[in-house]
Protein backbone atom coordinates (compact mmCIF):
# COMPACT_ATOMS: atom_id res chain seq x y z
CA MET A 1 113.17 -188.79 56.43
CA LYS A 2 109.42 -187.74 57.15
CA GLY A 3 108.33 -184.22 58.04
CA LEU A 4 104.37 -182.68 58.25
CA TYR A 5 103.74 -180.38 55.25
CA CYS A 6 100.50 -178.30 54.33
CA GLN A 7 99.26 -178.99 50.85
CA LEU A 8 97.15 -175.69 49.36
CA ALA A 9 93.95 -175.79 47.60
CA GLU A 10 93.42 -173.21 44.69
CA SER A 11 91.46 -171.20 46.86
CA ASN A 12 93.90 -170.91 50.01
CA GLU A 13 91.36 -172.35 52.59
CA ASP A 14 91.11 -175.25 52.23
CA ILE A 15 94.36 -176.73 54.27
CA LYS A 16 95.43 -180.31 54.02
CA PHE A 17 98.60 -181.35 56.72
CA LEU A 18 99.81 -184.56 55.34
CA PHE A 19 102.81 -186.55 55.99
CA GLN A 20 106.25 -186.61 53.68
CA ASP A 21 109.23 -188.49 52.74
CA LYS A 22 112.18 -186.00 52.51
CA GLU A 23 115.34 -186.30 51.07
CA SER A 24 118.29 -187.05 53.42
CA VAL A 25 119.83 -184.32 55.15
CA PRO A 26 123.04 -183.02 53.49
CA SER A 27 126.53 -182.97 55.28
CA VAL A 28 126.48 -179.48 57.66
CA TYR A 29 129.09 -176.97 55.55
CA GLY A 30 129.35 -172.97 56.41
CA HIS A 31 127.77 -171.44 58.99
CA TYR A 32 124.66 -174.31 59.33
CA VAL A 33 124.85 -176.44 62.21
CA LYS A 34 122.96 -180.55 62.13
CA LEU A 35 120.40 -180.28 64.90
CA GLN A 36 118.69 -183.28 66.57
CA VAL A 37 114.99 -182.00 67.24
CA LYS A 38 113.32 -183.26 70.14
CA VAL A 39 110.40 -181.06 70.65
CA CYS A 40 108.59 -179.42 68.20
CA ALA A 41 105.46 -175.91 68.70
CA PHE A 42 102.80 -175.51 66.08
CA SER A 43 101.86 -171.45 64.83
CA PRO A 44 98.56 -171.05 62.57
CA LEU A 45 100.47 -170.69 59.44
CA ASN A 46 100.54 -167.60 57.10
CA THR A 47 100.07 -168.26 54.17
CA LYS A 48 98.82 -164.88 52.45
CA LEU A 49 102.18 -163.51 53.45
CA LEU A 50 103.44 -166.65 52.15
CA LYS A 51 101.87 -166.02 48.74
CA GLU A 52 103.11 -162.32 48.93
CA LEU A 53 106.91 -162.65 49.46
CA ASN A 54 106.62 -166.03 46.47
CA LEU A 55 107.58 -168.75 49.17
CA GLN A 56 104.36 -170.84 48.72
CA GLU A 57 104.87 -174.35 47.19
CA ASP A 58 103.10 -177.72 46.87
CA PHE A 59 103.62 -178.85 49.89
CA LEU A 60 104.34 -175.83 52.70
CA PRO A 61 106.38 -176.86 55.42
CA ILE A 62 104.85 -176.94 59.07
CA GLY A 63 106.70 -176.92 62.68
CA ARG A 64 109.24 -173.84 63.00
CA GLU A 65 109.72 -172.97 66.71
CA VAL A 66 111.77 -176.31 67.72
CA ALA A 67 114.64 -176.85 70.62
CA GLY A 68 116.60 -179.55 70.45
CA VAL A 69 120.79 -181.24 70.49
CA VAL A 70 123.60 -179.96 68.17
CA LEU A 71 124.53 -182.91 66.48
CA GLU A 72 127.26 -181.66 64.52
CA VAL A 73 128.44 -177.71 63.50
CA GLY A 74 130.08 -176.10 60.05
CA PRO A 75 133.15 -174.92 59.47
CA LYS A 76 132.24 -171.02 59.79
CA VAL A 77 129.68 -172.01 62.71
CA ARG A 78 131.35 -169.73 66.00
CA PHE A 79 128.92 -169.74 68.55
CA PHE A 80 128.12 -173.50 69.06
CA LYS A 81 129.17 -176.62 69.56
CA PRO A 82 128.69 -180.54 69.48
CA ASN A 83 125.76 -181.17 72.18
CA ASP A 84 124.80 -177.85 72.72
CA GLU A 85 121.22 -177.52 73.65
CA VAL A 86 119.59 -174.60 71.19
CA VAL A 87 115.67 -173.61 70.83
CA GLY A 88 115.21 -171.62 67.51
CA ILE A 89 112.91 -169.96 64.66
CA LEU A 90 113.34 -171.88 61.33
CA PRO A 91 113.18 -169.40 58.57
CA LEU A 92 110.54 -168.45 56.69
CA ASP A 93 112.03 -170.29 53.48
CA CYS A 94 113.17 -173.49 55.46
CA LYS A 95 112.06 -176.35 52.75
CA GLU A 96 112.34 -178.43 55.72
CA SER A 97 109.07 -179.14 58.81
CA GLY A 98 110.12 -178.61 62.26
CA LEU A 99 108.95 -182.62 62.64
CA SER A 100 111.51 -184.02 61.11
CA ASP A 101 113.83 -186.39 63.46
CA ILE A 102 117.47 -183.66 62.47
CA LEU A 103 117.60 -180.57 60.53
CA LEU A 104 120.07 -178.42 58.82
CA VAL A 105 120.11 -174.79 60.48
CA HIS A 106 122.01 -171.31 60.53
CA GLU A 107 123.65 -171.03 63.41
CA HIS A 108 122.22 -167.44 63.24
CA SER A 109 118.78 -169.17 64.05
CA LEU A 110 119.68 -170.38 67.07
CA VAL A 111 119.95 -169.17 70.84
CA LYS A 112 121.04 -171.57 73.54
CA LYS A 113 118.51 -173.74 76.02
CA PRO A 114 119.39 -172.36 79.61
CA GLU A 115 120.06 -176.27 81.50
CA ASN A 116 117.24 -175.97 83.94
CA VAL A 117 114.68 -175.39 81.17
CA SER A 118 112.43 -177.73 80.14
CA TRP A 119 112.09 -178.79 75.79
CA VAL A 120 108.75 -178.36 76.04
CA ASP A 121 108.59 -175.00 77.99
CA ALA A 122 111.65 -173.85 75.11
CA ALA A 123 109.78 -174.05 72.29
CA GLY A 124 106.34 -173.63 73.60
CA THR A 125 107.42 -170.07 74.50
CA ILE A 126 109.94 -168.64 72.30
CA CYS A 127 108.08 -166.91 69.49
CA ASP A 128 104.98 -166.29 71.78
CA GLY A 129 108.23 -164.72 73.80
CA LEU A 130 109.91 -162.73 70.48
CA ARG A 131 105.73 -161.60 69.71
CA ALA A 132 105.40 -159.80 73.64
CA TYR A 133 109.28 -158.18 73.19
CA MET A 134 108.04 -156.63 70.04
CA ALA A 135 105.09 -155.19 71.26
CA LEU A 136 106.46 -153.81 74.44
CA HIS A 137 109.49 -153.10 74.11
CA THR A 138 110.44 -152.84 70.02
CA HIS A 139 107.14 -150.73 68.98
CA THR A 140 106.07 -149.53 72.32
CA HIS A 141 108.47 -148.75 76.12
CA VAL A 142 106.62 -150.38 78.36
CA SER A 143 107.65 -148.94 81.81
CA ALA A 144 106.76 -148.82 85.57
CA GLY A 145 103.70 -146.67 85.73
CA THR A 146 102.41 -147.72 82.43
CA THR A 147 99.04 -149.06 82.18
CA VAL A 148 98.85 -151.97 79.17
CA LEU A 149 95.43 -153.41 77.86
CA VAL A 150 95.67 -157.13 76.79
CA MET A 151 93.21 -158.25 74.48
CA GLU A 152 92.65 -161.99 74.94
CA GLY A 153 95.10 -162.01 77.83
CA ALA A 154 94.39 -165.89 78.50
CA ASN A 155 95.68 -167.37 75.59
CA PRO A 156 99.25 -168.21 75.01
CA PHE A 157 100.70 -165.07 73.54
CA GLY A 158 98.88 -163.03 75.90
CA THR A 159 99.72 -164.62 78.68
CA ILE A 160 103.51 -163.73 78.41
CA VAL A 161 102.35 -160.07 77.37
CA ILE A 162 101.02 -159.83 80.50
CA GLN A 163 103.80 -161.41 82.31
CA LEU A 164 106.05 -159.52 80.59
CA ALA A 165 104.14 -155.68 81.24
CA HIS A 166 104.25 -156.94 85.10
CA HIS A 167 108.04 -157.84 85.09
CA ARG A 168 108.46 -154.14 83.44
CA GLY A 169 106.37 -152.61 86.92
CA ALA A 170 103.20 -152.16 84.48
CA LYS A 171 99.80 -152.15 85.43
CA VAL A 172 97.49 -154.38 83.81
CA ILE A 173 93.73 -154.89 82.22
CA SER A 174 92.91 -157.80 80.19
CA THR A 175 89.64 -159.22 78.20
CA VAL A 176 88.47 -162.37 78.45
CA ASN A 177 85.26 -164.60 76.70
CA THR A 178 84.77 -167.23 78.99
CA LEU A 179 84.13 -167.54 82.96
CA GLU A 180 87.23 -170.52 82.79
CA ASP A 181 89.67 -167.81 81.12
CA LYS A 182 89.09 -165.04 84.11
CA THR A 183 89.83 -167.12 86.92
CA TYR A 184 93.01 -168.37 85.16
CA LEU A 185 94.07 -164.69 84.74
CA GLU A 186 92.76 -163.62 88.73
CA GLY A 187 94.89 -166.61 89.28
CA LEU A 188 97.90 -165.01 87.66
CA ARG A 189 100.62 -163.26 90.59
CA PRO A 190 101.38 -160.75 90.52
CA THR A 191 97.68 -159.98 89.65
CA VAL A 192 95.77 -158.64 87.10
CA ALA A 193 94.53 -155.03 88.05
CA LYS A 194 90.83 -155.36 85.49
CA VAL A 195 89.57 -158.54 83.89
CA ILE A 196 86.94 -158.15 81.43
CA ASN A 197 84.65 -160.47 80.31
CA LEU A 198 82.96 -159.56 77.70
CA SER A 199 80.89 -163.34 76.84
CA ASP A 200 77.39 -162.12 78.32
CA GLY A 201 77.74 -157.90 76.91
CA LYS A 202 77.36 -156.95 80.14
CA ALA A 203 80.57 -154.77 80.20
CA ASP A 204 81.61 -152.31 77.98
CA LEU A 205 85.26 -152.31 77.46
CA VAL A 206 85.52 -148.72 76.70
CA ASP A 207 84.12 -147.73 79.93
CA SER A 208 85.78 -150.33 82.22
CA CYS A 209 89.25 -148.92 81.29
CA LEU A 210 88.23 -145.09 81.40
CA GLU A 211 87.09 -146.46 84.73
CA GLU A 212 89.93 -148.43 86.14
CA THR A 213 92.54 -145.27 84.40
CA GLY A 214 90.48 -142.02 86.33
CA GLY A 215 89.35 -141.27 83.21
CA LEU A 216 92.90 -140.78 81.20
CA GLY A 217 92.54 -143.66 79.02
CA VAL A 218 95.43 -146.63 78.59
CA ASN A 219 99.24 -146.20 77.81
CA ILE A 220 100.05 -149.04 75.09
CA VAL A 221 97.02 -151.46 73.58
CA VAL A 222 97.74 -155.29 72.26
CA ASP A 223 95.01 -156.61 70.08
CA CYS A 224 94.20 -160.11 68.81
CA GLY A 225 92.48 -158.44 66.23
CA VAL A 226 89.60 -156.10 65.79
CA GLN A 227 86.49 -155.59 64.31
CA LEU A 228 86.21 -153.41 61.38
CA TYR A 229 82.52 -153.18 60.05
CA SER A 230 79.25 -153.51 61.66
CA LYS A 231 78.77 -156.66 63.69
CA GLU A 232 76.54 -158.43 61.55
CA ASP A 233 79.13 -158.10 58.13
CA GLU A 234 81.68 -159.88 60.11
CA PRO A 235 82.36 -163.21 60.08
CA VAL A 236 82.05 -165.80 63.30
CA VAL A 237 85.49 -165.86 64.16
CA LYS A 238 85.63 -161.91 64.64
CA GLN A 239 82.13 -161.36 65.97
CA HIS A 240 84.16 -161.46 70.17
CA LEU A 241 86.57 -158.83 68.86
CA PRO A 242 86.23 -155.18 69.77
CA HIS A 243 85.77 -152.59 67.27
CA LYS A 244 88.16 -150.84 66.17
CA HIS A 245 86.89 -147.47 67.39
CA ASP A 246 86.53 -148.79 70.75
CA ILE A 247 90.04 -149.20 70.77
CA LEU A 248 90.75 -145.77 69.54
CA SER A 249 88.09 -144.70 72.10
CA LEU A 250 89.99 -145.83 75.61
CA LEU A 251 93.63 -144.81 73.86
CA SER A 252 95.74 -142.12 76.59
CA VAL A 253 96.90 -139.02 74.79
CA GLY A 254 99.92 -140.63 73.06
CA GLY A 255 98.94 -143.93 73.58
CA HIS A 256 99.95 -146.70 71.59
CA TRP A 257 98.16 -149.57 69.71
CA VAL A 258 99.88 -152.61 68.51
CA THR A 259 97.33 -154.43 66.31
CA THR A 260 97.83 -158.02 64.59
CA GLU A 261 94.95 -157.05 62.61
CA GLU A 262 97.08 -156.93 58.80
CA ASN A 263 93.88 -155.88 56.94
CA LEU A 264 93.02 -153.10 59.51
CA GLN A 265 91.71 -149.61 57.59
CA LEU A 266 91.68 -145.72 59.36
CA ASP A 267 89.11 -143.73 57.65
CA PRO A 268 89.77 -139.52 58.27
CA PRO A 269 87.69 -139.86 61.28
CA ASP A 270 89.97 -142.33 62.62
CA SER A 271 93.03 -140.77 61.98
CA GLN A 272 91.84 -136.86 63.00
CA PHE A 273 90.77 -139.40 66.32
CA LEU A 274 94.36 -140.26 66.70
CA PHE A 275 95.79 -136.54 66.00
CA ARG A 276 93.71 -135.17 68.52
CA LYS A 277 95.48 -138.03 70.74
CA ALA A 278 99.32 -137.94 69.30
CA ALA A 279 98.73 -141.50 69.11
CA THR A 280 100.34 -144.27 67.44
CA ILE A 281 99.40 -147.60 65.91
CA SER A 282 102.26 -150.10 64.97
CA PHE A 283 101.32 -153.79 62.97
CA LEU A 284 102.63 -156.91 65.04
CA ASN A 285 104.28 -158.82 62.34
CA GLU A 286 107.54 -161.01 64.66
CA GLU A 287 108.61 -161.99 60.33
CA VAL A 288 110.10 -158.97 59.70
CA TRP A 289 112.92 -160.60 61.53
CA GLN A 290 113.30 -162.86 59.00
CA LEU A 291 113.30 -161.04 55.77
CA SER A 292 116.21 -158.34 56.96
CA ASN A 293 119.62 -159.08 58.61
CA MET A 294 119.99 -155.28 59.33
CA HIS A 295 118.95 -156.12 63.07
CA GLN A 296 120.09 -159.91 63.36
CA GLY A 297 121.79 -159.48 66.82
CA LYS A 298 119.23 -157.42 68.35
CA TYR A 299 116.72 -160.76 67.25
CA LEU A 300 119.15 -162.87 68.46
CA HIS A 301 119.06 -160.47 71.21
CA ILE A 302 115.77 -160.61 72.52
CA LEU A 303 115.71 -164.19 72.02
CA LYS A 304 118.40 -164.84 74.02
CA ASP A 305 116.22 -162.82 76.74
CA VAL A 306 113.16 -165.21 76.38
CA MET A 307 114.94 -167.86 77.75
CA GLU A 308 116.22 -165.77 80.46
CA LYS A 309 113.63 -164.66 81.59
CA LEU A 310 111.63 -168.24 81.50
CA ALA A 311 114.59 -170.01 83.28
CA SER A 312 114.42 -167.54 86.01
CA GLY A 313 110.57 -167.80 86.36
CA THR A 314 109.12 -164.53 84.95
CA PHE A 315 107.95 -166.59 82.24
CA ARG A 316 105.10 -169.04 82.57
CA PRO A 317 103.26 -170.48 79.43
CA GLN A 318 100.49 -171.28 78.71
CA LEU A 319 101.41 -174.52 77.19
CA ASP A 320 99.58 -178.08 76.64
CA GLU A 321 100.23 -181.43 77.44
CA PRO A 322 103.46 -182.73 74.17
CA ILE A 323 101.03 -185.16 72.25
CA PRO A 324 103.48 -187.37 69.74
CA ILE A 325 104.10 -187.30 65.89
CA TYR A 326 101.19 -189.48 64.74
CA GLU A 327 98.85 -186.95 66.12
CA ALA A 328 100.23 -184.01 64.91
CA SER A 329 98.50 -182.83 61.51
CA VAL A 330 94.68 -183.22 63.73
CA ALA A 331 96.52 -180.53 66.14
CA MET A 332 98.30 -178.51 63.25
CA GLU A 333 94.34 -178.28 61.31
CA MET A 334 92.77 -177.23 65.04
CA VAL A 335 95.78 -174.91 65.55
CA GLN A 336 95.08 -173.74 62.48
CA LYS A 337 91.53 -172.71 62.31
CA LYS A 338 91.92 -170.91 65.87
CA GLN A 339 90.30 -174.08 67.90
CA VAL A 340 92.54 -174.73 70.81
CA LYS A 341 93.01 -172.21 73.59
CA LYS A 342 97.17 -173.67 74.64
CA LYS A 343 99.92 -173.86 72.28
CA GLN A 344 99.91 -177.15 70.34
CA ILE A 345 103.36 -178.75 71.24
CA VAL A 346 104.74 -182.31 69.38
CA ARG A 347 107.35 -184.33 71.21
CA LEU A 348 109.46 -186.23 68.69
């Protein structure tokens, strides 16, 4: 059985993706189902988190967002039967690649795929949908009349956040870094209230947000990372991101900032600024659901709701055309280096 794996160098920066043959899948047991994978979606690999959790191995499996058909179920499986079409996210400690033809998966990692949802849409939306729900429901409480700022809203995650915010009746502001992305966001329905193009340096993020909100500020900010230092001291890949002080300045009273920046540092003046606004910061880490079974039911409910939103047309994901498996290693390298704009999907 062949799958795609990641081989790390000592520095954890020089990453190689290669195909490896693994042992055949064992017989089903307990709460596990045997899954025939139809498609697999790619997300960047968080090698730092895996190292901190002592989950690093010589070869790390790639491809955790999968959709497929149940072939066989274990004696304790309650939610599925053979021939069910399912979708899910493989756990962090899974030893097998999602690009394997056959997988053994715990039933609590899967939900049923609606009949009118394609394999590609299901696998390509499940993770970004989960992250969007965490940003707008777990960490904050978006509702009608709320103003939401989505940084880089034209990327796959940002698009789902915008669509979920619109579904809840919120007013959405978004940023872009290219004219192509600006055109895409302006074509979304419902419409984005304001698209701020930061590529030419003419638009000021704080002034634009305060102008759009009548000086009150934004209720919820969902970022894609921020600058922590001066622009000259940041790596090139982060120089297009807003500075943390800009985000703090545009928050409303009682506002919420949901960040993906795991190394965010707040100085005492930053904390005092948040205190005066009674504002909060939350860290968006979707892996937390895999690290604790305390909220397993809530986790599965979110995944089911993501599929329902996809089936109803509320979610319309940003997906690239499916690629064949022999192009998977090249595609994953581009995903890891953040060189792709759309979600990469492999059809098996």
